[in-house]
Amino acid sequence: MAAALLANVLYSTGFVLEKRALTTMPSVSVRNPVRLLGQVLGSPLWIGGSLALAAGFGAQLAVYRTLPIAAAQGIFVSGLVLLLLLSSVLLGEETSGRERYAVGAILLALLMVVLSLSEGSDTVGRGAPAPLVLTVCLPSLAAGLWLYSSAERRAKHRHRMPTAGVEYGVAVGLLYGVSSLAIKGVSSHLTTQGLGGALVDLLRSPYPYLLMFTGAFGLIMSQAALQRCRASLIVPVCTTVTALFTAVLGTLAFGEALPHEPVRLGLRIAGTVLAVTVLLAMPKHDRAPSHPSPPKELTSG
């Protein structure tokens, strides 16, 4: 539990620091990844944010070794409250009433998932068949890349309303969902005994390669999306998609059985349906400018 809460703080802080650094940079583009990486790596503030995210990754590894996937995702999504607070204080972003209700509903949905858990009967999955993992992950990666490229093409149309970032958030969320399953797989191979054999088994699995792919593409895609859209909207959407993807498909892939009791099963299904419904109902366009002005202290002088 402590590791999950620490991961929340690190992830929220990392996203906000990266967003603040991106507001002072020239426009970045996924079509020129070398230039994008050169720009972000030249920013100490962005590097600080990326280090916070990397530390959150380490905390997430510890979480997946001790908590069921669905429980872990419920705790991770609770970090949205901290994200909204930080984006308001440090970035000056304002969320609409509709968006605040949506985030509240998402938190309620994930609370339902957490309440559906039972310490006595829920088990922590330790492995999944590689063909099943690839069957789940490869179409999801393709869908995320396609959705992102579609959002990019639509954003180029003249006279189009600025996007709120929902499509970008869903696309990046799918990639991070695959990454989250890969982290779960890596954690299942971590052991203090037979380290050499465990490392060989890990390299024979799809997990390190899925992590490298999602890490590279997720980094590039998320930075361009963060620069164009409000962190207070795109990160909740991304987090919700990642949590649902990981909780539902990860639970099935790693053999963590669904609840048998009707009440617990109903809570888990209702929470999942509510989160998906809220996500579909969120505004697709933003009345505010798609490139928000940097905080005053960054532009003074």
One Martini backbone bead per residue (centre of mass of N, CA, C, O) as a GRO file, in nm:
protein
  301
    1MET     BB    1   0.059   0.062  -0.022
    2ALA     BB    2   0.298   0.257   0.007
    3ALA     BB    3   0.403   0.217  -0.285
    4ALA     BB    4   0.144   0.320  -0.427
    5LEU     BB    5   0.145   0.607  -0.307
    6LEU     BB    6   0.425   0.682  -0.409
    7ALA     BB    7   0.360   0.648  -0.709
    8ASN     BB    8   0.153   0.872  -0.722
    9VAL     BB    9   0.340   1.108  -0.652
   10LEU     BB   10   0.549   1.061  -0.878
   11TYR     BB   11   0.362   1.075  -1.125
   12SER     BB   12   0.232   1.351  -1.079
   13THR     BB   13   0.494   1.512  -1.065
   14GLY     BB   14   0.613   1.429  -1.338
   15PHE     BB   15   0.389   1.538  -1.526
   16VAL     BB   16   0.397   1.836  -1.432
   17LEU     BB   17   0.695   1.894  -1.495
   18GLU     BB   18   0.679   1.829  -1.796
   19LYS     BB   19   0.460   2.031  -1.870
   20ARG     BB   20   0.611   2.286  -1.779
   21ALA     BB   21   0.849   2.248  -1.971
   22LEU     BB   22   0.682   2.240  -2.245
   23THR     BB   23   0.571   2.542  -2.238
   24THR     BB   24   0.882   2.656  -2.318
   25MET     BB   25   0.870   2.511  -2.585
   26PRO     BB   26   0.876   2.424  -2.876
   27SER     BB   27   0.722   2.253  -3.097
   28VAL     BB   28   0.638   1.920  -3.092
   29SER     BB   29   0.710   1.603  -3.277
   30VAL     BB   30   0.664   1.273  -3.384
   31ARG     BB   31   0.814   1.319  -3.671
   32ASN     BB   32   1.068   1.431  -3.469
   33PRO     BB   33   1.225   1.259  -3.231
   34VAL     BB   34   1.511   1.379  -3.212
   35ARG     BB   35   1.426   1.670  -3.152
   36LEU     BB   36   1.254   1.610  -2.908
   37LEU     BB   37   1.479   1.487  -2.731
   38GLY     BB   38   1.665   1.734  -2.740
   39GLN     BB   39   1.472   1.928  -2.594
   40VAL     BB   40   1.410   1.769  -2.326
   41LEU     BB   41   1.717   1.708  -2.243
   42GLY     BB   42   1.765   2.037  -2.207
   43SER     BB   43   1.571   2.005  -1.946
   44PRO     BB   44   1.581   1.997  -1.608
   45LEU     BB   45   1.277   1.978  -1.547
   46TRP     BB   46   1.219   1.731  -1.724
   47ILE     BB   47   1.421   1.541  -1.590
   48GLY     BB   48   1.285   1.546  -1.315
   49GLY     BB   49   1.018   1.420  -1.414
   50SER     BB   50   1.142   1.155  -1.529
   51LEU     BB   51   1.260   1.057  -1.258
   52ALA     BB   52   0.990   1.034  -1.113
   53LEU     BB   53   0.871   0.821  -1.308
   54ALA     BB   54   1.093   0.608  -1.264
   55ALA     BB   55   1.035   0.574  -0.961
   56GLY     BB   56   0.742   0.482  -1.004
   57PHE     BB   57   0.819   0.221  -1.148
   58GLY     BB   58   0.960   0.090  -0.905
   59ALA     BB   59   0.709   0.091  -0.721
   60GLN     BB   60   0.529  -0.081  -0.911
   61LEU     BB   61   0.684  -0.345  -0.884
   62ALA     BB   62   0.619  -0.385  -0.581
   63VAL     BB   63   0.311  -0.391  -0.603
   64TYR     BB   64   0.280  -0.647  -0.803
   65ARG     BB   65   0.394  -0.851  -0.573
   66THR     BB   66   0.135  -0.783  -0.347
   67LEU     BB   67  -0.098  -0.707  -0.555
   68PRO     BB   68  -0.360  -0.704  -0.719
   69ILE     BB   69  -0.432  -0.552  -1.004
   70ALA     BB   70  -0.702  -0.410  -0.931
   71ALA     BB   71  -0.601  -0.279  -0.670
   72ALA     BB   72  -0.369  -0.115  -0.787
   73GLN     BB   73  -0.542   0.059  -0.983
   74GLY     BB   74  -0.719   0.195  -0.769
   75ILE     BB   75  -0.482   0.347  -0.634
   76PHE     BB   76  -0.363   0.495  -0.877
   77VAL     BB   77  -0.622   0.664  -0.950
   78SER     BB   78  -0.625   0.835  -0.684
   79GLY     BB   79  -0.396   1.034  -0.797
   80LEU     BB   80  -0.578   1.246  -0.946
   81VAL     BB   81  -0.612   1.449  -0.722
   82LEU     BB   82  -0.317   1.542  -0.714
   83LEU     BB   83  -0.297   1.626  -1.010
   84LEU     BB   84  -0.510   1.853  -1.001
   85LEU     BB   85  -0.369   2.023  -0.786
   86LEU     BB   86  -0.096   2.066  -0.934
   87SER     BB   87  -0.211   2.187  -1.201
   88SER     BB   88  -0.333   2.436  -1.058
   89VAL     BB   89  -0.079   2.550  -0.905
   90LEU     BB   90   0.162   2.511  -1.136
   91LEU     BB   91  -0.023   2.566  -1.422
   92GLY     BB   92  -0.315   2.710  -1.414
   93GLU     BB   93  -0.541   2.504  -1.440
   94GLU     BB   94  -0.882   2.467  -1.556
   95THR     BB   95  -1.169   2.306  -1.463
   96SER     BB   96  -1.458   2.191  -1.531
   97GLY     BB   97  -1.744   2.079  -1.399
   98ARG     BB   98  -1.765   1.828  -1.580
   99GLU     BB   99  -1.477   1.723  -1.519
  100ARG     BB  100  -1.504   1.696  -1.213
  101TYR     BB  101  -1.733   1.491  -1.222
  102ALA     BB  102  -1.579   1.281  -1.386
  103VAL     BB  103  -1.351   1.229  -1.182
  104GLY     BB  104  -1.537   1.148  -0.950
  105ALA     BB  105  -1.658   0.902  -1.101
  106ILE     BB  106  -1.392   0.752  -1.139
  107LEU     BB  107  -1.328   0.719  -0.839
  108LEU     BB  108  -1.584   0.559  -0.778
  109ALA     BB  109  -1.527   0.324  -0.970
  110LEU     BB  110  -1.256   0.237  -0.833
  111LEU     BB  111  -1.378   0.190  -0.554
  112MET     BB  112  -1.548  -0.049  -0.639
  113VAL     BB  113  -1.312  -0.229  -0.712
  114VAL     BB  114  -1.180  -0.232  -0.431
  115LEU     BB  115  -1.440  -0.343  -0.276
  116SER     BB  116  -1.422  -0.625  -0.446
  117LEU     BB  117  -1.207  -0.705  -0.257
  118SER     BB  118  -1.018  -0.991  -0.109
  119GLU     BB  119  -0.771  -1.098   0.094
  120GLY     BB  120  -0.849  -1.409   0.113
  121SER     BB  121  -0.927  -1.468  -0.216
  122ASP     BB  122  -0.721  -1.296  -0.342
  123THR     BB  123  -0.477  -1.320  -0.597
  124VAL     BB  124  -0.139  -1.330  -0.711
  125GLY     BB  125  -0.013  -1.323  -1.007
  126ARG     BB  126   0.289  -1.489  -1.171
  127GLY     BB  127   0.165  -1.561  -1.466
  128ALA     BB  128   0.174  -1.582  -1.837
  129PRO     BB  129   0.107  -1.664  -2.140
  130ALA     BB  130   0.263  -1.547  -2.412
  131PRO     BB  131   0.038  -1.569  -2.630
  132LEU     BB  132  -0.173  -1.412  -2.461
  133VAL     BB  133  -0.020  -1.149  -2.429
  134LEU     BB  134   0.008  -1.090  -2.736
  135THR     BB  135  -0.297  -1.096  -2.801
  136VAL     BB  136  -0.352  -0.843  -2.621
  137CYS     BB  137  -0.117  -0.631  -2.704
  138LEU     BB  138  -0.088  -0.590  -3.014
  139PRO     BB  139  -0.372  -0.468  -3.081
  140SER     BB  140  -0.341  -0.232  -2.877
  141LEU     BB  141  -0.101  -0.095  -3.011
  142ALA     BB  142  -0.232  -0.050  -3.285
  143ALA     BB  143  -0.471   0.121  -3.178
  144GLY     BB  144  -0.304   0.349  -3.050
  145LEU     BB  145  -0.152   0.443  -3.309
  146TRP     BB  146  -0.404   0.499  -3.481
  147LEU     BB  147  -0.545   0.706  -3.295
  148TYR     BB  148  -0.317   0.913  -3.290
  149SER     BB  149  -0.296   0.965  -3.596
  150SER     BB  150  -0.591   1.059  -3.624
  151ALA     BB  151  -0.568   1.303  -3.432
  152GLU     BB  152  -0.349   1.447  -3.596
  153ARG     BB  153  -0.510   1.486  -3.858
  154ARG     BB  154  -0.749   1.647  -3.731
  155ALA     BB  155  -0.574   1.883  -3.605
  156LYS     BB  156  -0.492   2.007  -3.901
  157HIS     BB  157  -0.754   2.123  -3.939
  158ARG     BB  158  -0.911   2.386  -4.023
  159HIS     BB  159  -1.132   2.530  -3.794
  160ARG     BB  160  -1.079   2.351  -3.557
  161MET     BB  161  -1.136   2.258  -3.264
  162PRO     BB  162  -0.984   2.224  -2.986
  163THR     BB  163  -0.845   1.974  -2.825
  164ALA     BB  164  -0.871   1.808  -2.512
  165GLY     BB  165  -0.733   1.489  -2.532
  166VAL     BB  166  -0.885   1.216  -2.540
  167GLU     BB  167  -0.751   1.062  -2.775
  168TYR     BB  168  -0.466   1.078  -2.666
  169GLY     BB  169  -0.525   0.941  -2.393
  170VAL     BB  170  -0.616   0.669  -2.508
  171ALA     BB  171  -0.365   0.598  -2.670
  172VAL     BB  172  -0.159   0.615  -2.435
  173GLY     BB  173  -0.315   0.423  -2.245
  174LEU     BB  174  -0.269   0.166  -2.413
  175LEU     BB  175   0.038   0.165  -2.391
  176TYR     BB  176   0.043   0.170  -2.076
  177GLY     BB  177  -0.111  -0.093  -2.041
  178VAL     BB  178   0.103  -0.272  -2.164
  179SER     BB  179   0.328  -0.179  -1.973
  180SER     BB  180   0.188  -0.280  -1.714
  181LEU     BB  181   0.194  -0.579  -1.793
  182ALA     BB  182   0.502  -0.590  -1.820
  183ILE     BB  183   0.562  -0.519  -1.527
  184LYS     BB  184   0.418  -0.762  -1.411
  185GLY     BB  185   0.599  -0.970  -1.555
  186VAL     BB  186   0.868  -0.880  -1.434
  187SER     BB  187   0.789  -0.921  -1.133
  188SER     BB  188   0.753  -1.239  -1.169
  189HIS     BB  189   1.084  -1.270  -1.222
  190LEU     BB  190   1.157  -1.174  -0.954
  191THR     BB  191   1.449  -1.277  -0.762
  192THR     BB  192   1.679  -1.394  -0.501
  193GLN     BB  193   1.684  -1.664  -0.664
  194GLY     BB  194   1.830  -1.747  -0.938
  195LEU     BB  195   1.913  -1.492  -1.117
  196GLY     BB  196   2.016  -1.605  -1.387
  197GLY     BB  197   1.762  -1.770  -1.463
  198ALA     BB  198   1.561  -1.535  -1.445
  199LEU     BB  199   1.691  -1.364  -1.669
  200VAL     BB  200   1.654  -1.566  -1.898
  201ASP     BB  201   1.346  -1.589  -1.874
  202LEU     BB  202   1.290  -1.290  -1.927
  203LEU     BB  203   1.426  -1.279  -2.217
  204ARG     BB  204   1.211  -1.503  -2.326
  205SER     BB  205   1.013  -1.298  -2.286
  206PRO     BB  206   0.799  -1.021  -2.383
  207TYR     BB  207   0.840  -0.790  -2.167
  208PRO     BB  208   1.102  -0.622  -2.238
  209TYR     BB  209   0.997  -0.549  -2.531
  210LEU     BB  210   0.740  -0.405  -2.452
  211LEU     BB  211   0.881  -0.189  -2.279
  212MET     BB  212   1.057  -0.063  -2.501
  213PHE     BB  213   0.829   0.017  -2.693
  214THR     BB  214   0.647   0.181  -2.493
  215GLY     BB  215   0.868   0.372  -2.398
  216ALA     BB  216   0.936   0.509  -2.667
  217PHE     BB  217   0.645   0.582  -2.773
  218GLY     BB  218   0.529   0.703  -2.511
  219LEU     BB  219   0.722   0.938  -2.485
  220ILE     BB  220   0.663   1.084  -2.753
  221MET     BB  221   0.350   1.100  -2.740
  222SER     BB  222   0.314   1.236  -2.457
  223GLN     BB  223   0.465   1.504  -2.511
  224ALA     BB  224   0.292   1.612  -2.741
  225ALA     BB  225   0.022   1.596  -2.582
  226LEU     BB  226   0.100   1.774  -2.337
  227GLN     BB  227   0.154   2.037  -2.499
  228ARG     BB  228  -0.151   2.058  -2.629
  229CYS     BB  229  -0.268   1.970  -2.347
  230ARG     BB  230  -0.421   1.923  -2.060
  231ALA     BB  231  -0.324   1.755  -1.781
  232SER     BB  232  -0.615   1.757  -1.631
  233LEU     BB  233  -0.719   1.557  -1.877
  234ILE     BB  234  -0.518   1.356  -2.011
  235VAL     BB  235  -0.431   1.196  -1.757
  236PRO     BB  236  -0.705   1.079  -1.664
  237VAL     BB  237  -0.761   0.928  -1.926
  238CYS     BB  238  -0.505   0.759  -1.935
  239THR     BB  239  -0.541   0.628  -1.653
  240THR     BB  240  -0.813   0.491  -1.705
  241VAL     BB  241  -0.731   0.311  -1.940
  242THR     BB  242  -0.500   0.168  -1.799
  243ALA     BB  243  -0.663   0.053  -1.560
  244LEU     BB  244  -0.874  -0.108  -1.721
  245PHE     BB  245  -0.689  -0.277  -1.891
  246THR     BB  246  -0.531  -0.407  -1.654
  247ALA     BB  247  -0.765  -0.514  -1.476
  248VAL     BB  248  -0.905  -0.690  -1.692
  249LEU     BB  249  -0.677  -0.829  -1.870
  250GLY     BB  250  -0.475  -0.894  -1.642
  251THR     BB  251  -0.656  -1.075  -1.472
  252LEU     BB  252  -0.692  -1.288  -1.697
  253ALA     BB  253  -0.395  -1.348  -1.784
  254PHE     BB  254  -0.300  -1.402  -1.460
  255GLY     BB  255  -0.535  -1.559  -1.304
  256GLU     BB  256  -0.732  -1.349  -1.154
  257ALA     BB  257  -1.005  -1.402  -1.011
  258LEU     BB  258  -1.319  -1.351  -0.992
  259PRO     BB  259  -1.572  -1.295  -0.809
  260HIS     BB  260  -1.827  -1.495  -0.646
  261GLU     BB  261  -1.969  -1.282  -0.515
  262PRO     BB  262  -2.226  -1.082  -0.606
  263VAL     BB  263  -2.139  -0.809  -0.484
  264ARG     BB  264  -1.845  -0.800  -0.584
  265LEU     BB  265  -1.907  -0.844  -0.882
  266GLY     BB  266  -2.091  -0.595  -0.914
  267LEU     BB  267  -1.880  -0.381  -0.839
  268ARG     BB  268  -1.678  -0.443  -1.066
  269ILE     BB  269  -1.867  -0.403  -1.307
  270ALA     BB  270  -1.979  -0.120  -1.236
  271GLY     BB  271  -1.706   0.026  -1.231
  272THR     BB  272  -1.629  -0.029  -1.525
  273VAL     BB  273  -1.880   0.094  -1.664
  274LEU     BB  274  -1.857   0.379  -1.545
  275ALA     BB  275  -1.578   0.454  -1.656
  276VAL     BB  276  -1.648   0.420  -1.956
  277THR     BB  277  -1.885   0.620  -1.966
  278VAL     BB  278  -1.728   0.872  -1.881
  279LEU     BB  279  -1.521   0.866  -2.107
  280LEU     BB  280  -1.733   0.896  -2.343
  281ALA     BB  281  -1.856   1.181  -2.210
  282MET     BB  282  -1.628   1.342  -2.261
  283PRO     BB  283  -1.491   1.609  -2.388
  284LYS     BB  284  -1.346   1.666  -2.718
  285HIS     BB  285  -1.341   1.979  -2.663
  286ASP     BB  286  -1.176   2.304  -2.633
  287ARG     BB  287  -1.207   2.639  -2.553
  288ALA     BB  288  -0.935   2.653  -2.503
  289PRO     BB  289  -0.631   2.682  -2.576
  290SER     BB  290  -0.404   2.440  -2.694
  291HIS     BB  291  -0.174   2.668  -2.594
  292PRO     BB  292  -0.093   2.739  -2.309
  293SER     BB  293   0.019   2.960  -2.105
  294PRO     BB  294   0.265   3.030  -1.929
  295PRO     BB  295   0.367   3.093  -1.647
  296LYS     BB  296   0.453   3.398  -1.535
  297GLU     BB  297   0.739   3.326  -1.415
  298LEU     BB  298   0.844   3.215  -1.704
  299THR     BB  299   0.795   3.515  -1.869
  300SER     BB  300   0.950   3.696  -1.717
  301GLY     BB  301   1.175   3.931  -1.850
   0.00000   0.00000   0.00000
